[in-house]
Short mmCIF file of C-alpha atoms in Angstrom, two decimals:
data_model
loop_
_atom_site.label_atom_id
_atom_site.label_comp_id
_atom_site.label_asym_id
_atom_site.label_seq_id
_atom_site.Cartn_x
_atom_site.Cartn_y
_atom_site.Cartn_z
CA MET A 10 60.97 2.72 97.40
CA SER A 11 64.00 0.65 98.64
CA SER A 12 63.80 -2.47 100.39
CA PHE A 13 65.94 -3.26 103.01
CA ARG A 14 69.53 -5.73 101.87
CA PRO A 15 71.40 -7.18 104.38
CA PHE A 16 75.57 -6.05 105.09
CA PHE A 17 78.06 -9.20 104.63
CA THR A 18 75.57 -11.28 106.21
CA SER A 19 71.73 -12.56 104.90
CA LEU A 20 68.75 -13.45 106.84
CA LEU A 21 67.54 -16.48 108.10
CA THR A 22 63.79 -16.55 109.48
CA LEU A 23 60.91 -17.96 108.81
CA SER A 24 57.71 -21.38 107.55
CA LEU A 25 54.50 -22.55 109.85
CA LEU A 26 53.62 -25.31 112.89
CA SER A 27 52.62 -28.86 112.49
CA THR A 28 49.09 -29.94 112.08
CA ALA A 29 49.84 -33.75 114.47
CA SER A 30 50.54 -35.86 111.67
CA SER A 31 48.08 -35.44 108.33
CA GLY A 32 50.63 -33.04 107.52
CA THR A 33 47.50 -30.10 106.41
CA SER A 34 46.76 -26.99 107.39
CA THR A 35 44.11 -24.82 108.55
CA VAL A 36 43.41 -20.97 108.49
CA LEU A 37 41.91 -19.89 113.08
CA VAL A 38 40.07 -16.91 112.50
CA SER A 39 39.61 -15.01 115.44
CA THR A 40 37.07 -13.70 116.57
CA ALA A 41 38.12 -11.27 118.50
CA HIS A 42 38.81 -7.05 118.58
CA ALA A 43 41.17 -5.01 116.84
CA ALA A 44 43.40 -3.84 119.22
CA SER A 45 42.71 0.16 119.62
CA VAL A 46 46.29 2.65 118.41
CA GLY A 47 48.14 3.52 121.16
CA SER A 48 46.19 0.79 124.04
CA SER A 49 48.07 -1.85 125.93
CA ALA A 50 48.69 -5.53 125.10
CA THR A 51 45.61 -7.24 122.95
CA THR A 52 45.76 -11.16 123.07
CA SER A 53 43.56 -13.03 120.96
CA SER A 54 41.75 -16.41 123.10
CA SER A 55 39.16 -16.87 120.70
CA ALA A 56 41.55 -18.47 117.46
CA ASN A 57 39.40 -21.25 117.47
CA ALA A 58 37.79 -21.22 113.75
CA LEU A 59 39.15 -23.53 111.84
CA LEU A 60 39.14 -22.91 107.47
CA THR A 61 40.82 -24.75 104.74
CA PRO A 62 43.13 -22.25 102.54
CA LEU A 63 41.55 -21.73 98.69
CA TRP A 64 44.58 -24.64 98.07
CA GLN A 65 48.09 -26.10 99.73
CA VAL A 66 50.85 -28.17 97.37
CA SER A 67 54.27 -29.05 97.96
CA ALA A 68 57.17 -27.12 96.97
CA ASP A 69 60.88 -27.54 97.16
CA GLY A 70 61.28 -24.25 99.14
CA THR A 71 64.13 -22.86 96.44
CA GLY A 72 62.16 -19.65 95.62
CA ILE A 73 62.16 -18.62 100.02
CA TYR A 74 65.46 -16.61 99.39
CA ASP A 75 64.58 -14.55 96.07
CA GLN A 76 63.00 -11.27 96.24
CA GLN A 77 59.79 -12.13 95.29
CA GLN A 78 57.90 -14.61 93.78
CA ALA A 79 57.79 -17.17 90.32
CA VAL A 80 53.77 -15.08 89.61
CA MET A 81 52.57 -13.76 86.67
CA ASN A 82 49.36 -13.26 85.02
CA GLY A 83 47.19 -14.73 88.28
CA THR A 84 49.17 -18.17 87.60
CA LEU A 85 52.03 -18.82 90.46
CA TYR A 86 55.25 -20.98 88.59
CA TYR A 87 57.07 -23.30 91.52
CA SER A 88 59.67 -27.13 91.49
CA HIS A 89 58.51 -29.79 93.24
CA LYS A 90 60.96 -32.62 93.43
CA ASN A 91 62.54 -32.29 90.06
CA MET A 92 59.45 -30.76 88.40
CA LEU A 93 58.21 -27.27 87.03
CA TYR A 94 54.48 -26.18 87.88
CA ALA A 95 53.11 -23.94 86.68
CA LYS A 96 49.23 -23.29 88.79
CA HIS A 97 45.99 -20.76 88.59
CA ILE A 98 46.02 -19.54 91.78
CA ALA A 99 42.43 -18.67 91.93
CA THR A 100 41.24 -22.03 91.58
CA GLY A 101 44.77 -24.42 92.58
CA LYS A 102 44.33 -25.71 89.43
CA THR A 103 47.99 -27.38 88.45
CA LEU A 104 47.83 -25.68 84.74
CA TRP A 105 51.18 -27.71 83.59
CA SER A 106 54.44 -29.84 84.64
CA TYR A 107 57.48 -29.82 82.76
CA LYS A 108 59.79 -32.80 84.24
CA GLN A 109 63.97 -31.39 85.54
CA GLY A 110 63.29 -28.54 85.79
CA GLU A 111 63.74 -26.30 88.29
CA HIS A 112 62.84 -23.25 90.17
CA PRO A 113 62.12 -20.61 88.22
CA GLN A 114 65.12 -17.82 88.14
CA ILE A 115 63.77 -15.97 85.84
CA LEU A 116 60.15 -15.17 84.59
CA THR A 117 58.19 -12.41 82.36
CA SER A 118 54.66 -12.98 81.25
CA ASN A 119 55.35 -15.02 78.18
CA SER A 120 58.05 -17.52 78.92
CA VAL A 121 59.98 -19.21 82.49
CA PHE A 122 63.64 -19.47 82.57
CA PHE A 123 65.51 -21.89 84.77
CA ILE A 124 68.60 -23.74 85.03
CA ASN A 125 68.27 -27.65 85.87
CA ASN A 126 70.44 -29.96 87.20
CA GLN A 127 72.17 -31.19 84.14
CA GLU A 128 73.85 -27.27 84.96
CA GLN A 129 71.85 -26.17 81.39
CA LEU A 130 69.64 -22.67 81.10
CA VAL A 131 65.94 -23.89 79.68
CA LYS A 132 63.12 -21.57 78.28
CA VAL A 133 59.58 -22.52 78.22
CA SER A 134 56.53 -21.14 76.97
CA ALA A 135 54.53 -19.64 80.17
CA SER A 136 50.67 -20.89 79.11
CA THR A 137 52.09 -24.24 78.58
CA GLY A 138 55.06 -25.29 79.52
CA LYS A 139 56.51 -26.64 75.59
CA LEU A 140 60.21 -26.08 75.16
CA VAL A 141 61.19 -23.17 73.67
CA TRP A 142 65.50 -23.90 73.99
CA LYS A 143 67.66 -25.35 76.81
CA VAL A 144 72.08 -24.23 76.05
CA LYS A 145 74.58 -26.25 78.02
CA LEU A 146 76.28 -23.23 80.84
CA SER A 147 79.37 -24.60 81.39
CA ALA A 148 81.64 -27.35 80.72
CA LYS A 149 82.69 -28.83 83.98
CA PRO A 150 80.08 -28.91 87.00
CA MET A 151 78.97 -25.86 88.74
CA GLU A 152 79.57 -27.45 92.41
CA ILE A 153 77.90 -24.71 94.15
CA GLY A 154 75.19 -22.80 91.80
CA GLY A 155 74.82 -20.51 88.97
CA GLN A 156 71.65 -17.04 88.65
CA ALA A 157 70.17 -15.62 85.55
CA ARG A 158 69.21 -12.10 85.41
CA LEU A 159 67.04 -11.10 82.23
CA ILE A 160 68.26 -6.94 81.96
CA ASN A 161 67.71 -4.72 79.05
CA GLY A 162 66.42 -7.68 76.47
CA THR A 163 69.47 -9.73 77.61
CA LEU A 164 70.29 -12.73 79.70
CA TYR A 165 73.35 -12.63 82.21
CA PHE A 166 74.97 -16.01 83.54
CA ALA A 167 76.37 -15.80 86.02
CA ASN A 168 78.41 -18.82 88.48
CA GLU A 169 79.13 -19.07 91.51
CA SER A 170 82.53 -21.39 90.73
CA GLY A 171 83.22 -18.34 88.32
CA GLY A 172 82.96 -16.53 85.26
CA MET A 173 79.54 -14.22 83.38
CA ALA A 174 78.04 -15.01 80.19
CA ALA A 175 75.09 -13.75 78.69
CA TYR A 176 72.36 -15.21 75.90
CA HIS A 177 69.93 -13.47 73.68
CA PRO A 178 66.70 -14.26 74.91
CA VAL A 179 64.13 -15.30 72.42
CA THR A 180 67.09 -17.42 70.64
CA GLY A 181 69.03 -19.14 72.78
CA LYS A 182 72.64 -17.33 71.43
CA LYS A 183 75.44 -17.41 73.14
CA LEU A 184 76.42 -14.43 73.17
CA TRP A 185 79.60 -13.42 75.02
CA GLU A 186 81.53 -15.59 78.13
CA ASN A 187 83.81 -13.73 80.47
CA LYS A 188 85.55 -16.28 82.60
CA ASP A 189 87.21 -15.11 85.35
CA ILE A 190 85.20 -12.58 86.77
CA PRO A 191 84.53 -13.98 89.92
CA MET A 192 81.03 -15.09 91.10
CA TYR A 193 81.34 -16.69 94.71
CA ALA A 194 78.21 -15.44 96.74
CA GLY A 195 77.66 -12.77 93.95
CA LYS A 196 75.39 -10.69 92.85
CA ILE A 197 74.35 -9.34 89.85
CA TYR A 198 72.82 -5.93 90.28
CA GLY A 199 71.86 -4.68 86.90
CA GLU A 200 72.95 -2.25 84.60
CA PHE A 201 73.75 1.31 85.15
CA SER A 202 74.21 4.96 82.09
CA GLY A 203 75.59 1.23 80.06
CA VAL A 204 77.62 -0.49 82.41
CA ILE A 205 76.17 -3.61 84.09
CA VAL A 206 77.71 -4.05 87.95
CA ALA A 207 78.24 -7.21 89.78
CA SER A 208 80.36 -8.38 92.95
CA SER A 209 81.35 -11.05 94.65
CA THR A 210 82.34 -11.87 98.08
CA VAL A 211 86.76 -11.69 97.45
CA ASP A 212 86.77 -13.90 101.34
CA ASN A 213 83.43 -13.51 102.92
CA ILE A 214 84.25 -9.74 104.47
CA ARG A 215 85.36 -8.15 101.67
CA THR A 216 83.32 -7.45 98.39
CA GLN A 217 84.80 -6.61 95.05
CA PHE A 218 82.13 -4.97 92.54
CA PHE A 219 82.55 -4.94 88.96
CA GLY A 220 81.23 -2.74 85.57
CA LEU A 221 81.22 -5.17 82.98
CA ASP A 222 80.58 -3.97 78.47
CA PRO A 223 76.83 -4.92 78.59
CA SER A 224 77.88 -6.19 73.90
CA THR A 225 81.29 -7.87 74.76
CA GLY A 226 81.35 -9.11 78.69
CA LYS A 227 84.78 -7.60 79.01
CA ARG A 228 85.37 -5.87 82.36
CA LEU A 229 86.21 -2.30 82.11
CA TRP A 230 86.71 -1.66 86.11
CA ARG A 231 86.93 -3.80 90.10
CA THR A 232 86.88 -1.59 92.94
CA GLU A 233 87.32 -3.32 96.28
CA GLY A 234 86.91 -2.54 99.79
CA LEU A 235 84.23 -3.83 102.94
CA HIS A 236 80.62 -2.89 101.03
CA SER A 237 77.36 -3.50 100.46
CA TYR A 238 75.16 -2.48 97.73
CA VAL A 239 72.40 0.45 99.24
CA THR A 240 70.69 1.41 96.10
CA SER A 241 70.81 3.41 92.82
CA GLU A 242 70.63 7.19 93.04
CA LYS A 243 70.79 9.60 90.16
CA GLY A 244 73.17 6.97 88.52
CA GLN A 245 75.16 6.23 91.13
CA LEU A 246 75.79 2.64 93.38
CA VAL A 247 74.82 3.56 96.59
CA LEU A 248 76.74 1.39 99.25
CA GLN A 249 77.47 1.32 102.67
CA GLU A 250 81.41 1.39 104.13
CA GLN A 251 82.30 -0.50 107.39
CA VAL A 252 83.99 2.30 108.79
CA PRO A 253 84.66 2.08 112.25
CA GLY A 254 83.94 4.70 115.46
CA TYR A 255 80.64 5.41 112.96
CA GLN A 256 76.86 3.47 112.83
CA ILE A 257 76.64 3.15 109.64
CA THR A 258 79.09 5.13 106.47
CA LEU A 259 77.36 5.99 102.96
CA VAL A 260 79.75 5.76 99.77
CA GLN A 261 78.97 6.55 96.13
CA LEU A 262 79.92 4.29 93.37
CA ASN A 263 80.32 5.30 89.85
CA PRO A 264 78.69 2.37 87.49
CA VAL A 265 80.95 4.02 84.38
CA THR A 266 84.70 3.99 86.41
CA GLY A 267 84.57 2.15 89.72
CA LYS A 268 85.63 5.37 91.31
CA ILE A 269 84.37 5.44 94.82
CA SER A 270 83.84 8.92 96.44
CA GLY A 271 80.60 11.25 98.42
CA GLN A 272 81.42 9.68 102.07
CA GLU A 273 78.32 10.91 104.50
CA LYS A 274 78.82 9.23 107.83
CA TYR A 275 76.24 8.64 110.33
CA LYS A 276 77.35 8.21 113.67
CA PRO A 277 74.45 9.51 117.37
CA HIS A 278 75.26 10.82 120.70
CA GLY A 279 78.08 7.95 122.18
CA ASN A 280 79.29 4.94 121.93
CA VAL A 281 79.02 2.52 118.67
CA SER A 282 81.58 -0.15 119.61
CA GLY A 283 79.15 -2.22 120.50
CA LEU A 284 76.94 -2.08 117.02
CA SER A 285 76.98 -4.16 114.09
CA SER A 286 74.94 -3.22 111.26
CA TYR A 287 72.41 -5.14 109.85
CA THR A 288 70.64 -3.39 107.36
CA ALA A 289 69.69 -0.23 105.36
CA SER A 290 67.51 1.46 103.80
CA ILE A 291 67.41 5.46 102.45
CA GLN A 292 63.92 7.11 101.89
CA ASN A 293 63.04 10.22 100.16
CA SER A 294 65.33 12.03 102.89
CA TYR A 295 65.84 9.18 105.34
CA LEU A 296 68.47 6.77 106.66
CA TYR A 297 67.08 3.99 108.30
CA SER A 298 70.30 1.89 109.44
CA VAL A 299 69.35 -1.84 111.65
CA ASN A 300 72.01 -3.06 114.19
CA THR A 301 73.19 -5.74 116.58
CA VAL A 302 73.92 -4.83 119.73
CA ASN A 303 76.55 -6.11 121.55
CA GLY A 304 76.02 -9.88 119.03
CA LYS A 305 72.68 -10.78 119.98
CA ASP A 306 69.99 -11.54 117.51
CA GLU A 307 68.40 -7.98 119.26
CA TYR A 308 67.73 -5.97 116.19
CA VAL A 309 68.69 -1.69 116.81
CA LEU A 310 66.47 0.69 113.92
CA THR A 311 67.97 5.18 113.84
CA ARG A 312 66.34 6.91 111.34
CA PHE A 313 69.36 9.02 110.02
CA THR A 314 68.61 12.75 107.91
CA ARG A 315 70.23 12.74 105.02
CA SER A 316 73.41 15.12 104.37
CA ARG A 317 77.54 15.17 104.90
CA ASP A 318 77.41 16.31 108.06
CA THR A 319 78.15 13.84 110.69
CA ALA A 320 76.53 15.79 113.48
CA ALA A 321 72.74 15.19 111.23
CA SER A 322 70.08 14.65 113.19
CA PHE A 323 68.69 11.55 114.50
CA LYS A 324 65.80 9.26 115.76
CA SER A 325 65.95 6.08 117.38
CA TYR A 326 63.52 3.35 117.55
CA ALA A 327 64.90 1.62 120.32
CA SER A 328 63.03 2.21 123.02
CA TYR A 329 60.02 0.73 121.21
CA GLY A 330 62.06 -3.21 120.85
CA ASN A 331 63.77 -5.20 119.41
CA TRP A 332 62.92 -4.56 115.20
CA LEU A 333 61.14 -6.81 112.92
CA THR A 334 60.19 -4.94 109.89
CA GLY A 335 60.17 -1.36 107.62
CA PRO A 336 59.76 1.21 106.85
CA ILE A 337 57.72 -0.17 105.20
CA GLY A 338 54.10 2.32 104.22
CA GLY A 339 55.18 4.23 106.72
CA MET A 340 55.21 2.42 108.84
CA ALA A 341 57.85 -0.19 110.53
CA TYR A 342 57.06 -3.06 112.72
CA PHE A 343 58.54 -4.32 116.44
CA GLN A 344 58.48 -6.32 119.28
CA GLN A 345 59.27 -6.38 123.43
CA GLY A 346 58.18 -8.90 125.04
CA THR A 347 55.09 -10.28 122.91
CA GLN A 348 53.56 -8.31 122.24
CA VAL A 349 53.53 -7.03 118.15
CA SER A 350 53.26 -3.22 117.94
CA GLY A 351 53.12 -1.04 114.36
CA ILE A 352 55.08 2.40 114.91
CA ARG A 353 53.97 5.15 112.17
CA LEU A 354 57.11 7.26 111.42
CA ALA A 355 55.67 10.11 110.82
CA ASP A 356 53.71 11.17 113.95
CA ASP A 357 55.20 7.67 116.07
CA SER A 358 51.48 6.49 117.22
CA VAL A 359 51.58 3.12 117.40
CA VAL A 360 49.17 0.39 116.53
CA VAL A 361 49.34 -2.89 119.05
CA PHE A 362 48.86 -5.75 117.10
CA ASP A 363 46.26 -8.81 118.74
CA HIS A 364 48.27 -11.72 117.94
CA PRO A 365 49.24 -14.87 120.23
CA ALA A 366 51.37 -14.40 123.54
CA GLU A 367 54.58 -16.35 121.86
CA PRO A 368 57.70 -14.20 120.61
CA VAL A 369 57.85 -13.08 116.48
CA MET A 370 60.77 -15.28 114.24
CA GLN A 371 59.75 -13.04 111.49
CA LEU A 372 57.28 -10.35 110.25
CA GLN A 373 55.99 -9.04 107.14
CA ARG A 374 53.89 -6.85 105.50
CA THR A 375 52.23 -7.17 102.01
CA SER A 376 50.08 -4.35 100.95
CA HIS A 377 47.66 -4.49 103.83
CA ALA A 378 48.38 -7.87 105.59
CA VAL A 379 51.31 -8.08 108.30
CA PHE A 380 52.15 -11.76 108.24
CA ALA A 381 54.01 -13.32 111.14
CA ILE A 382 55.60 -16.88 111.79
CA TYR A 383 56.24 -18.44 115.47
CA SER A 384 58.88 -21.08 116.63
CA ASN A 385 55.99 -23.33 116.68
CA GLY A 386 55.00 -22.58 113.23
CA ASN A 387 51.39 -20.81 113.38
CA ILE A 388 51.19 -17.65 111.40
CA SER A 389 49.56 -14.91 112.24
CA ILE A 390 47.68 -12.20 109.75
CA ASN A 391 46.84 -9.28 110.65
CA HIS A 392 45.34 -5.62 109.08
CA ALA A 393 48.51 -3.12 108.99
CA ASP A 394 46.53 -0.13 109.24
CA THR A 395 44.84 -1.04 112.56
CA GLY A 396 46.24 -4.49 114.32
CA ALA A 397 43.24 -6.47 114.16
CA LEU A 398 44.34 -9.93 113.59
CA LEU A 399 42.19 -11.74 111.30
CA GLY A 400 43.29 -15.47 111.61
CA MET A 401 46.51 -17.91 112.44
CA ILE A 402 47.41 -20.31 109.80
CA ARG A 403 48.84 -24.01 110.65
CA SER A 404 51.06 -25.33 108.16
CA GLY A 405 53.61 -29.04 108.11
CA ALA A 406 56.56 -26.34 107.78
CA SER A 407 59.05 -28.36 109.87
CA SER A 408 61.19 -24.49 111.16
CA PRO A 409 59.53 -20.80 111.66
CA ARG A 410 60.22 -19.43 108.04
CA PHE A 411 58.89 -18.30 105.01
CA GLY A 412 59.49 -16.62 102.21
CA VAL A 413 58.78 -12.92 100.02
CA ILE A 414 54.01 -13.54 100.37
CA SER A 415 52.98 -12.40 97.29
CA ILE A 416 48.46 -10.82 97.39
CA VAL A 417 46.70 -11.94 93.87
CA ASN A 418 43.92 -10.59 93.06
CA GLY A 419 43.06 -10.74 96.91
CA THR A 420 44.96 -14.07 97.42
CA ALA A 421 48.62 -14.52 99.22
CA ILE A 422 50.34 -16.84 98.31
CA ILE A 423 52.94 -17.59 101.47
CA PRO A 424 55.62 -20.21 100.59
CA THR A 425 57.73 -22.74 103.35
CA GLU A 426 60.86 -24.74 103.18
CA ASN A 427 58.40 -27.71 102.82
CA ASN A 428 55.22 -26.14 100.65
CA ILE A 429 52.92 -22.63 98.93
CA ILE A 430 49.09 -22.49 101.28
CA ALA A 431 46.93 -20.31 99.77
CA VAL A 432 44.75 -17.82 102.04
CA THR A 433 42.09 -15.92 100.77
CA LEU A 434 41.99 -12.38 102.31
CA PRO A 435 39.70 -10.03 102.62
CA ALA A 436 38.85 -6.47 100.43
CA GLU A 437 39.93 -4.63 103.67
CA TYR A 438 43.40 -6.49 103.65
CA GLN A 439 44.34 -6.28 100.38
#
């Protein structure tokens, strides 16, 4: 299943509520009943029972943009004030700490890899925090930053100031370096058909994709255009291409040759000039497109049936309100006014969510739980299938934003820009 990815822009949203000046967090549990499917808006009025989270810690918030949390074998890895920590999720006990440590770039069952403030790639033991090796990444300061990926047994490093390199994950030995690959605002996607594919921006508008030999780092091809990565499919990379007059256009990128082909154009009936592409997702035979309307902070979800026919059938979900997230788990989530609803895409049945009468700033579904955050920093937790409100969370986070939430053995790990909060969930939410 493909997840949503931004098209030329990144979605920056979320956090938690301040409890006076103490900065502590609490969970407010509501006794209100679940909103019934297809019912009118229901708002909890009894969210007044406070529960203390299982535990919470201060964190740098560096990982708030990660696509997944640094959790492995029941342990959370995070950084705070140049220290890397390993915390046992079930108990909140700190297992070890490492000085001059930073947020993990790569996590395996045995090792943690990160880039420290001395521009070194560092490997430590995941179980003990002991140093295994460290290597200098750049001869000159990395003014912008860097990223590392572990792909098919090789560590790949991209310097946003320019260049890529490969290292042996066991020894730290440098295998090759190519200083001529520009990686500003770039990303390493993976290995496809024996080729490492990466991209970067040309002018913050156009994107350039590169194919590299994984053994030597030699550049095999370069392709430039108004493209963004969506997913991989049948050995090809699926890209979204900006084409005037269409709501969304897909093309295929051959990872061996770098050639673009197979243009698929999708346009609903009517004028699309006021729409701007935001993100796209492919699920089964459907293409889901999220667009902004006339530059406003409003998002419309449209579903297209995959076809090369420009008159392919489509379905707009604009009538359900402002898109929040999805499709995920067969549902998409919307907001009209202050009411949040989940739409089952198979039959369009509606699940109305019981929650505070406030606009949602960001919403995320993980397993059977839906987490929403509000402008004042409150976070609600609802059941994804019924809309029932489990409760509310308050914290000292300074902005309404959180990162990817994980549920590990019944414990939800909620990262914000200021801290990480662990909350125990009932079995039906896991």
